[in-house]
Short mmCIF file of C-alpha atoms in Angstrom, two decimals:
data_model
loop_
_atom_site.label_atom_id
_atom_site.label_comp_id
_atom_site.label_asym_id
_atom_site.label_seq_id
_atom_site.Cartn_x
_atom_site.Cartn_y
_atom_site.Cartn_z
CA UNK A 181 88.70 110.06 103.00
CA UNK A 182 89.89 113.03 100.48
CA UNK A 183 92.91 111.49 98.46
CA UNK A 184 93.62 114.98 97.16
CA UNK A 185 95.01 115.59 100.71
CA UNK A 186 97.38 113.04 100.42
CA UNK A 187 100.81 112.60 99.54
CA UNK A 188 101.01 116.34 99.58
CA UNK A 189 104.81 118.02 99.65
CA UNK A 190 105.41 119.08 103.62
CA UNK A 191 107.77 118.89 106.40
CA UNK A 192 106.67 115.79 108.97
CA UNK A 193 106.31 118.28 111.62
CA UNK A 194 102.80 119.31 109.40
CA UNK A 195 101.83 115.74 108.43
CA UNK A 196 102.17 114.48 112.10
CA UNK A 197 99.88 117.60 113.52
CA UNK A 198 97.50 116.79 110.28
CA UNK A 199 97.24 113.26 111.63
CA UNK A 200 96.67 113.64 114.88
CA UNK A 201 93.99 116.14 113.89
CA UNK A 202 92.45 113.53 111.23
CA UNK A 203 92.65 110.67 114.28
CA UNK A 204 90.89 112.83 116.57
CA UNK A 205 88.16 114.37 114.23
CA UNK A 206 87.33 110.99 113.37
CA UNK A 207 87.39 109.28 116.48
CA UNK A 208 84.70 111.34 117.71
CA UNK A 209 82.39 111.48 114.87
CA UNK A 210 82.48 107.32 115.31
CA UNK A 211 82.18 107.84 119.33
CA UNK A 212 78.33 110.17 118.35
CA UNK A 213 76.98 107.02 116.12
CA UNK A 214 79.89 103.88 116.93
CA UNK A 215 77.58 101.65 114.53
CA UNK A 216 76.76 103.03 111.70
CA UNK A 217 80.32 105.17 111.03
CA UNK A 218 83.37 103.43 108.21
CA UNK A 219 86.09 105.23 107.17
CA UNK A 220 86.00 105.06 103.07
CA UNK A 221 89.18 105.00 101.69
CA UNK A 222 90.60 104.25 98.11
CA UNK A 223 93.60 102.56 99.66
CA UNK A 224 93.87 100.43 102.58
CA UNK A 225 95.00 102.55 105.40
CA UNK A 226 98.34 100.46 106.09
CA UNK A 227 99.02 101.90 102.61
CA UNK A 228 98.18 105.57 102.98
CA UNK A 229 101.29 107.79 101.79
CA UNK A 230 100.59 110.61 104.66
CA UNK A 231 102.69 113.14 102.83
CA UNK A 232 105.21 113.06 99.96
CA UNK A 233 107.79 110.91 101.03
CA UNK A 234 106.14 109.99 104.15
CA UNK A 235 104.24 106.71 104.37
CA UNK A 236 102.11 105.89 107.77
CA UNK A 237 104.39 103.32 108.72
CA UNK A 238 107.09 106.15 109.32
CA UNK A 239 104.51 108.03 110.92
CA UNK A 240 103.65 104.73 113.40
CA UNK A 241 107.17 104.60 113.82
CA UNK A 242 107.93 108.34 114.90
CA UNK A 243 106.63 108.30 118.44
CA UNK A 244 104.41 106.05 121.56
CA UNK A 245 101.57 108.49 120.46
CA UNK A 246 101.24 107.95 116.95
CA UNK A 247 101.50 104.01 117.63
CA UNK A 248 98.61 104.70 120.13
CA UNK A 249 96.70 106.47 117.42
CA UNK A 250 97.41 104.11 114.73
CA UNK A 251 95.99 101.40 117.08
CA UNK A 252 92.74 103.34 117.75
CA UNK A 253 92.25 104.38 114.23
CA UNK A 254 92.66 100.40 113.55
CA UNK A 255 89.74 100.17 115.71
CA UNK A 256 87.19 101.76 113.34
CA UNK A 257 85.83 100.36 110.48
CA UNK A 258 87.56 100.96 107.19
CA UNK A 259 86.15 100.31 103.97
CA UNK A 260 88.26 100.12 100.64
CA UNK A 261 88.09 100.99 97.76
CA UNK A 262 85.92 104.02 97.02
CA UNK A 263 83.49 102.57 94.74
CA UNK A 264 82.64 99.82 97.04
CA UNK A 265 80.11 102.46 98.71
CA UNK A 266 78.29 102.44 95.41
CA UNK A 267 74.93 100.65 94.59
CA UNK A 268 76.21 99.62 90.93
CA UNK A 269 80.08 98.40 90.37
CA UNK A 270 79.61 100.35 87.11
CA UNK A 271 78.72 103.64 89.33
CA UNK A 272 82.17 105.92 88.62
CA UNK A 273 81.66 105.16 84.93
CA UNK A 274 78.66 107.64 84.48
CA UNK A 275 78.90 109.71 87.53
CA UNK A 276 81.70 111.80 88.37
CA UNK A 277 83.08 114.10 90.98
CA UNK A 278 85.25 117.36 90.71
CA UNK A 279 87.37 119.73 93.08
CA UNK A 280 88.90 122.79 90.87
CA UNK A 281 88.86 120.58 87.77
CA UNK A 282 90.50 117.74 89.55
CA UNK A 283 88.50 114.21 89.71
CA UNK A 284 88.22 113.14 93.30
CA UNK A 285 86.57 110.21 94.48
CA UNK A 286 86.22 110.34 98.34
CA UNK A 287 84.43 113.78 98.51
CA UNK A 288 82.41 112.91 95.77
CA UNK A 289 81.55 109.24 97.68
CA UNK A 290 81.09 111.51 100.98
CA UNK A 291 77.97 113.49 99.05
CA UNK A 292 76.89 110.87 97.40
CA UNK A 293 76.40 109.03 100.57
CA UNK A 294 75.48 111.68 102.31
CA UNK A 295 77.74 111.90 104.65
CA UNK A 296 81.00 113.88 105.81
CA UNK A 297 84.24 113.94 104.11
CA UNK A 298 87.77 114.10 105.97
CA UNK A 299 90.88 115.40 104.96
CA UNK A 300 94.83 115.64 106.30
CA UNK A 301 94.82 119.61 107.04
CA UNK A 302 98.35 119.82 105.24
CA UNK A 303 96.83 122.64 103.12
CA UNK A 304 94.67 125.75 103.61
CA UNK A 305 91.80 124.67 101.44
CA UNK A 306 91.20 121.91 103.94
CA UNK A 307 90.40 124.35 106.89
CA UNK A 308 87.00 124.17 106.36
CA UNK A 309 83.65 122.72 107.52
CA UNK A 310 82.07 122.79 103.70
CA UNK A 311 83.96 121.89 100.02
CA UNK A 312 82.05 122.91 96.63
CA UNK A 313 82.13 120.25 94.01
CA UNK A 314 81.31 119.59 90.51
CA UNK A 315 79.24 116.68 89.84
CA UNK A 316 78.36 115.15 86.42
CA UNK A 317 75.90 112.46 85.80
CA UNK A 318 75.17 110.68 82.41
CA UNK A 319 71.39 110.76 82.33
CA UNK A 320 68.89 109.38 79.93
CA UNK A 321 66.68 111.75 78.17
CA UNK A 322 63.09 111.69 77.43
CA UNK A 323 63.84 110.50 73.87
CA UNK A 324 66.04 108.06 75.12
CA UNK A 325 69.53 109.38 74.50
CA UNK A 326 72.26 110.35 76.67
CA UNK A 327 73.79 113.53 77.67
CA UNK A 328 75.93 114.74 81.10
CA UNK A 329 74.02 116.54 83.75
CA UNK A 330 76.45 119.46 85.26
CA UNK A 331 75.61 120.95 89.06
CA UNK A 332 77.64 122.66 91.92
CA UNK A 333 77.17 120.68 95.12
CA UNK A 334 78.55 120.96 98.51
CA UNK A 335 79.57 118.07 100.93
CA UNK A 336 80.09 117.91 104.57
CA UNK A 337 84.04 117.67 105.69
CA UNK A 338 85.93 117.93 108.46
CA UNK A 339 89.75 118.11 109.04
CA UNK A 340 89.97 118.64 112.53
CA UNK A 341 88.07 118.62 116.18
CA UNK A 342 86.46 122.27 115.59
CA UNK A 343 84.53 121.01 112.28
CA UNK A 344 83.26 117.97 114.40
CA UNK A 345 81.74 120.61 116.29
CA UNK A 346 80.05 122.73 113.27
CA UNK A 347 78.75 119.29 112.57
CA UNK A 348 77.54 117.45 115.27
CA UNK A 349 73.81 118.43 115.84
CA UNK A 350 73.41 116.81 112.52
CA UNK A 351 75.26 113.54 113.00
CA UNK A 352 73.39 113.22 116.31
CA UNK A 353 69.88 113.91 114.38
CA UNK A 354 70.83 111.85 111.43
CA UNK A 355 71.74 108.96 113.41
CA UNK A 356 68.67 108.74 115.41
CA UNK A 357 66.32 109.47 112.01
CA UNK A 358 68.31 107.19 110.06
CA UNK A 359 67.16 103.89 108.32
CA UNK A 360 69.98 101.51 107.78
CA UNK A 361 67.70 99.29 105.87
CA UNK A 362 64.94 98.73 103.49
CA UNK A 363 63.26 97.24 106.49
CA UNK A 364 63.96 99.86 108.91
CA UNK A 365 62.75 102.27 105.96
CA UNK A 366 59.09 100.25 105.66
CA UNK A 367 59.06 100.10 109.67
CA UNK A 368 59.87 103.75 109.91
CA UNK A 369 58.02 105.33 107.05
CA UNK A 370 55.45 106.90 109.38
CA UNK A 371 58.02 109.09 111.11
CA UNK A 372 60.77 109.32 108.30
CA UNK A 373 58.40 110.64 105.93
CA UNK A 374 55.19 112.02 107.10
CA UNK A 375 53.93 113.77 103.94
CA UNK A 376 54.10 110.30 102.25
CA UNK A 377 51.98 107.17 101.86
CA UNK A 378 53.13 103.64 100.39
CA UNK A 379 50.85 101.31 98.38
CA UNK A 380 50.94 98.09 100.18
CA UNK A 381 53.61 96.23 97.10
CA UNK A 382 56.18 98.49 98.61
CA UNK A 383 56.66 96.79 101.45
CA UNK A 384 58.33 93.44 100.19
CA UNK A 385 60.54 96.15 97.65
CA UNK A 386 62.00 97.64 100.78
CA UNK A 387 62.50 94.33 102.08
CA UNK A 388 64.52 92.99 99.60
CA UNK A 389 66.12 96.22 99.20
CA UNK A 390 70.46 96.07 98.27
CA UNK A 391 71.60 97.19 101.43
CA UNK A 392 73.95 99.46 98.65
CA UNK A 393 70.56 101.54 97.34
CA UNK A 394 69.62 102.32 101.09
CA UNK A 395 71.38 105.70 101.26
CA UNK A 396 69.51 106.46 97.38
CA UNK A 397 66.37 105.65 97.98
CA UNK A 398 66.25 106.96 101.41
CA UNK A 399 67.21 110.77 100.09
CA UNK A 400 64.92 110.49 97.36
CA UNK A 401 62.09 109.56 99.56
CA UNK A 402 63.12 112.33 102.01
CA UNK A 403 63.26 115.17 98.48
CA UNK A 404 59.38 113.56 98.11
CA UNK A 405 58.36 114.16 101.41
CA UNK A 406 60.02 117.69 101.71
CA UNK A 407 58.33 118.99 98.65
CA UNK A 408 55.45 117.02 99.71
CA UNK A 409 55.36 119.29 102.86
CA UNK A 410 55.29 122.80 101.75
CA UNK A 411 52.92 121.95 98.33
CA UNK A 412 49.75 123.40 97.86
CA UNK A 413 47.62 121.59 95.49
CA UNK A 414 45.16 124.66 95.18
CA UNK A 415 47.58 127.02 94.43
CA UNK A 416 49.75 124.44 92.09
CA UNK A 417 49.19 121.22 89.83
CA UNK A 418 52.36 119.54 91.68
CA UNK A 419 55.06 120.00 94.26
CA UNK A 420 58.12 121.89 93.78
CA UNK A 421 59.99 118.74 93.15
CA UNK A 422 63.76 119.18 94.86
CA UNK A 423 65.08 116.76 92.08
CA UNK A 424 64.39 116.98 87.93
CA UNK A 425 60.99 115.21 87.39
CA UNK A 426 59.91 114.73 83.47
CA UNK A 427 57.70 112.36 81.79
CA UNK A 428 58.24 108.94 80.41
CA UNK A 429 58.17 108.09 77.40
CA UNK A 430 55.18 106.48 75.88
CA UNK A 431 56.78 103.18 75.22
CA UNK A 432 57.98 103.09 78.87
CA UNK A 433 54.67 104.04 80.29
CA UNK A 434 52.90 100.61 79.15
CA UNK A 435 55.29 99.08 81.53
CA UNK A 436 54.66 101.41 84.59
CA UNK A 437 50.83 100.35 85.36
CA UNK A 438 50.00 99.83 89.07
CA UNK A 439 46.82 99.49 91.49
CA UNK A 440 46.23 102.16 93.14
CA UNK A 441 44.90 102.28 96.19
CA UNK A 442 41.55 102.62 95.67
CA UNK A 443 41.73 98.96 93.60
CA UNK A 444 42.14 100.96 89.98
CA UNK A 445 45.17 100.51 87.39
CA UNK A 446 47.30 103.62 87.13
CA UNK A 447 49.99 104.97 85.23
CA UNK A 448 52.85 105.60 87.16
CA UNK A 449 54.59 107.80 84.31
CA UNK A 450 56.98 110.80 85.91
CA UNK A 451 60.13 109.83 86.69
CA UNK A 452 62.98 111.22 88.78
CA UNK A 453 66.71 110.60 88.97
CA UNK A 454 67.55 107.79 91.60
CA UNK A 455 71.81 108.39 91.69
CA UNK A 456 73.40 106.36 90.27
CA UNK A 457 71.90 104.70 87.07
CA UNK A 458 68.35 104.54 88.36
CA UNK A 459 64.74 106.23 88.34
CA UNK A 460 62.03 106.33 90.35
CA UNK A 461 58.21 106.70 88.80
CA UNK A 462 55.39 109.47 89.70
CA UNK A 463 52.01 110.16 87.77
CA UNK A 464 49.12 112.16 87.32
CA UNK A 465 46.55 110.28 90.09
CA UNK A 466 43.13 111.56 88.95
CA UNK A 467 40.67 110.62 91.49
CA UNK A 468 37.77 112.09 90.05
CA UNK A 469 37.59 110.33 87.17
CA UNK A 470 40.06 107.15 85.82
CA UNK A 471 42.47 108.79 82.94
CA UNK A 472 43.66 107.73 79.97
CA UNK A 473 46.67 106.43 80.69
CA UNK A 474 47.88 107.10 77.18
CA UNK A 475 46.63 110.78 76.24
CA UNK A 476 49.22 113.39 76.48
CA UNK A 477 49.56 114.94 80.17
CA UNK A 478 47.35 117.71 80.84
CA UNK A 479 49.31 120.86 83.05
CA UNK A 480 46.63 120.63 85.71
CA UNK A 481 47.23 116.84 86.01
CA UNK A 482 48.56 116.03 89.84
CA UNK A 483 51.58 113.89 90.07
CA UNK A 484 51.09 110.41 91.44
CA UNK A 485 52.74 106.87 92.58
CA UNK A 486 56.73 106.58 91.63
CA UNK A 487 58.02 103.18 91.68
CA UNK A 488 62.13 102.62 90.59
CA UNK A 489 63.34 101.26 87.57
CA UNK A 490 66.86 99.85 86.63
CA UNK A 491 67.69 101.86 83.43
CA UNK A 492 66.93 99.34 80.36
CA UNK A 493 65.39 97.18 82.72
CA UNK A 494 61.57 96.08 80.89
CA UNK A 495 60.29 95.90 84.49
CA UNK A 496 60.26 98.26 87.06
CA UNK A 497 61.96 97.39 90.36
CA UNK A 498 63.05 98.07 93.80
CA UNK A 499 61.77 101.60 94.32
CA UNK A 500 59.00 102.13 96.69
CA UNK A 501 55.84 104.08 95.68
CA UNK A 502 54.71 106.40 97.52
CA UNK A 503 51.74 109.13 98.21
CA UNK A 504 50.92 112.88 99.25
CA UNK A 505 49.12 112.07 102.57
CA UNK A 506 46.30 114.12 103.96
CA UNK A 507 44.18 113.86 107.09
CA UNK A 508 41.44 114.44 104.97
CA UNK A 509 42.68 113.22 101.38
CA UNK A 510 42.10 115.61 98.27
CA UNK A 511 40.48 113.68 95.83
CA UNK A 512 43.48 114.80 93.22
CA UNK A 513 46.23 114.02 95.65
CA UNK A 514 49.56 112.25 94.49
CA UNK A 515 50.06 108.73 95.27
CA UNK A 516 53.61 107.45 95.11
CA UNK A 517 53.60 103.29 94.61
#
């Protein structure tokens, strides 16, 4: 739920519309997928200030209808405070969310979970199906210091029954393609991520997965697989990865050795971001010949096996690996483990 629409200055004629718009908007995005849909909220909702000067227990108050609408709002699931989506408690301290300058934390949970924001239509700039952000993520650089990542992003929101509408093929297809687990995301891989293979360790990391790095690791697998689909390794050394992928450092790489699946060690030494505070691993998988795993990286060198790692962890952890797959598999094709 967007805060920023909130506590705004307007008669209670407005607010009470804006509510029964919000009621109904969500009501039926819950009604497409009943199990999987919480309302996020910074507040509890018995504590939402609907508009300046007008709390929701004058709203409940005001009429039969809006007691029949609190009631029925009551009967989704509401989840409180914002940062209890995240995977880390420490989350909102490196990665931040903006909407004309102004920190907001419900649209920025909304994209970060990938999911749909939903706002009290008390204003203008809430008529809409779409809302630009700015994120900014403290990231680790390849020589190990720390600077803020900057990027426009857009998130899904609704404020009424018509932006249900703009959205609803997709919350139909992303409930039925969805993994709600680490499990389901093992289980699944086949048809979740086609372009992909998993080295055989993966499968007890998924299992154990924090339900709260689901929603990461799930859109980082499905950026692997899309670039996965449309790369050609004769016309390029490695996808077009839709996320920043760089090398590790050589101190890191020592720790990033796995077996491949052919039975040989290999160095698992690309990373890529894994929001918030985490990275998974890909590197060069040279079938043709074993590689150094310690020479410098040659530009022809095909990426490979990514596994995660908790920044300043020594080990890494919890992040699948995972592979370009192939009918018939190109000797130099990227594993991801």
């Amino acid at each position: 739920m967007n805060e920023k629409s909130l506590r705004t200055a307007c008669d209670p004629a407005r607010a009470e519309r804006a509510m029964a718009d919000f009621v109904d908007a969500v009501r039926a995005v819950a009604k497409e997928d009943p199990d999987e849909t919480s309302l996020v909220s910074e507040t509890e909702l018995k504590s939402l200030e609907i508009a300046e000067g007008y709390p929701v227990g004058k709203w409940i108050g005001g009429s039969p209808k809006n007691h029949v609408r609190w009631q029925r709002l009551l009967g989704l699931r509401n989840r409180s405070p914002v940062r209890s989506v995240y995977p880390t408690p420490d989350a909102d301290g490196h990665l931040e969310y903006r909407h004309e300058g102004e920190k907001v934390l419900g649209l920025g949970a909304a994209h970060f979970m990938d999911g749909i924001a939903v706002s009290l239509l008390v204003a203008p700039e809430w008529q809409t199906s779409i809302v630009s952000l700015e994120r900014s993520e403290l990231v680790e650089l390849d020589d190990d210091s720390l600077d803020f990542d900057h990027e426009t992003v857009e998130v899904r929101h609704m404020s009424s029954l018509p932006h249900v509408e703009e959205h609803r093929s997709w919350i139909r297809e992303s409930s039925l393609a969805r993994a709600a687990s680490g499990r389901q995301i093992w289980e699944r891989k086949g048809d979740l991520y086609p372009q992909l293979q998993f080295l055989p360790r993966t499968e007890a990391q998924l299992t154990d997965l924090d339900p709260r790095w689901v929603v990461p690791v799930r859109r980082c697998l499905e950026r692997l697989d899309a670039a996965a689909a449309v790369w050609d390794p004769a016309a390029a050394p490695e996808p077009e990865w839709q996320s920043k992928v760089t090398p590790e450092g050589e101190t890191r790489k020592r720790v990033c050795r796995f077996v491949d699946l052919d039975g040989e060690e290999e160095t698992f030494h690309l990373h890529a971001p894994l929001h918030p505070g985490g990275r998974p691993y890909p590197l060069p998988a040279d079938r043709g010949r074993r590689q150094d795993p310690h020479r410098p990286r040659r530009q022809q060198d095909p990426p490979g096996p990514l596994t995660r790692q908790t920044t300043g962890s020594p080990t890494p952890s919890r992040f699948p690996s995972l592979s370009r797959n192939h009918a018939a598999r190109s000797p130099r094709a990227p594993l991801l483990g």
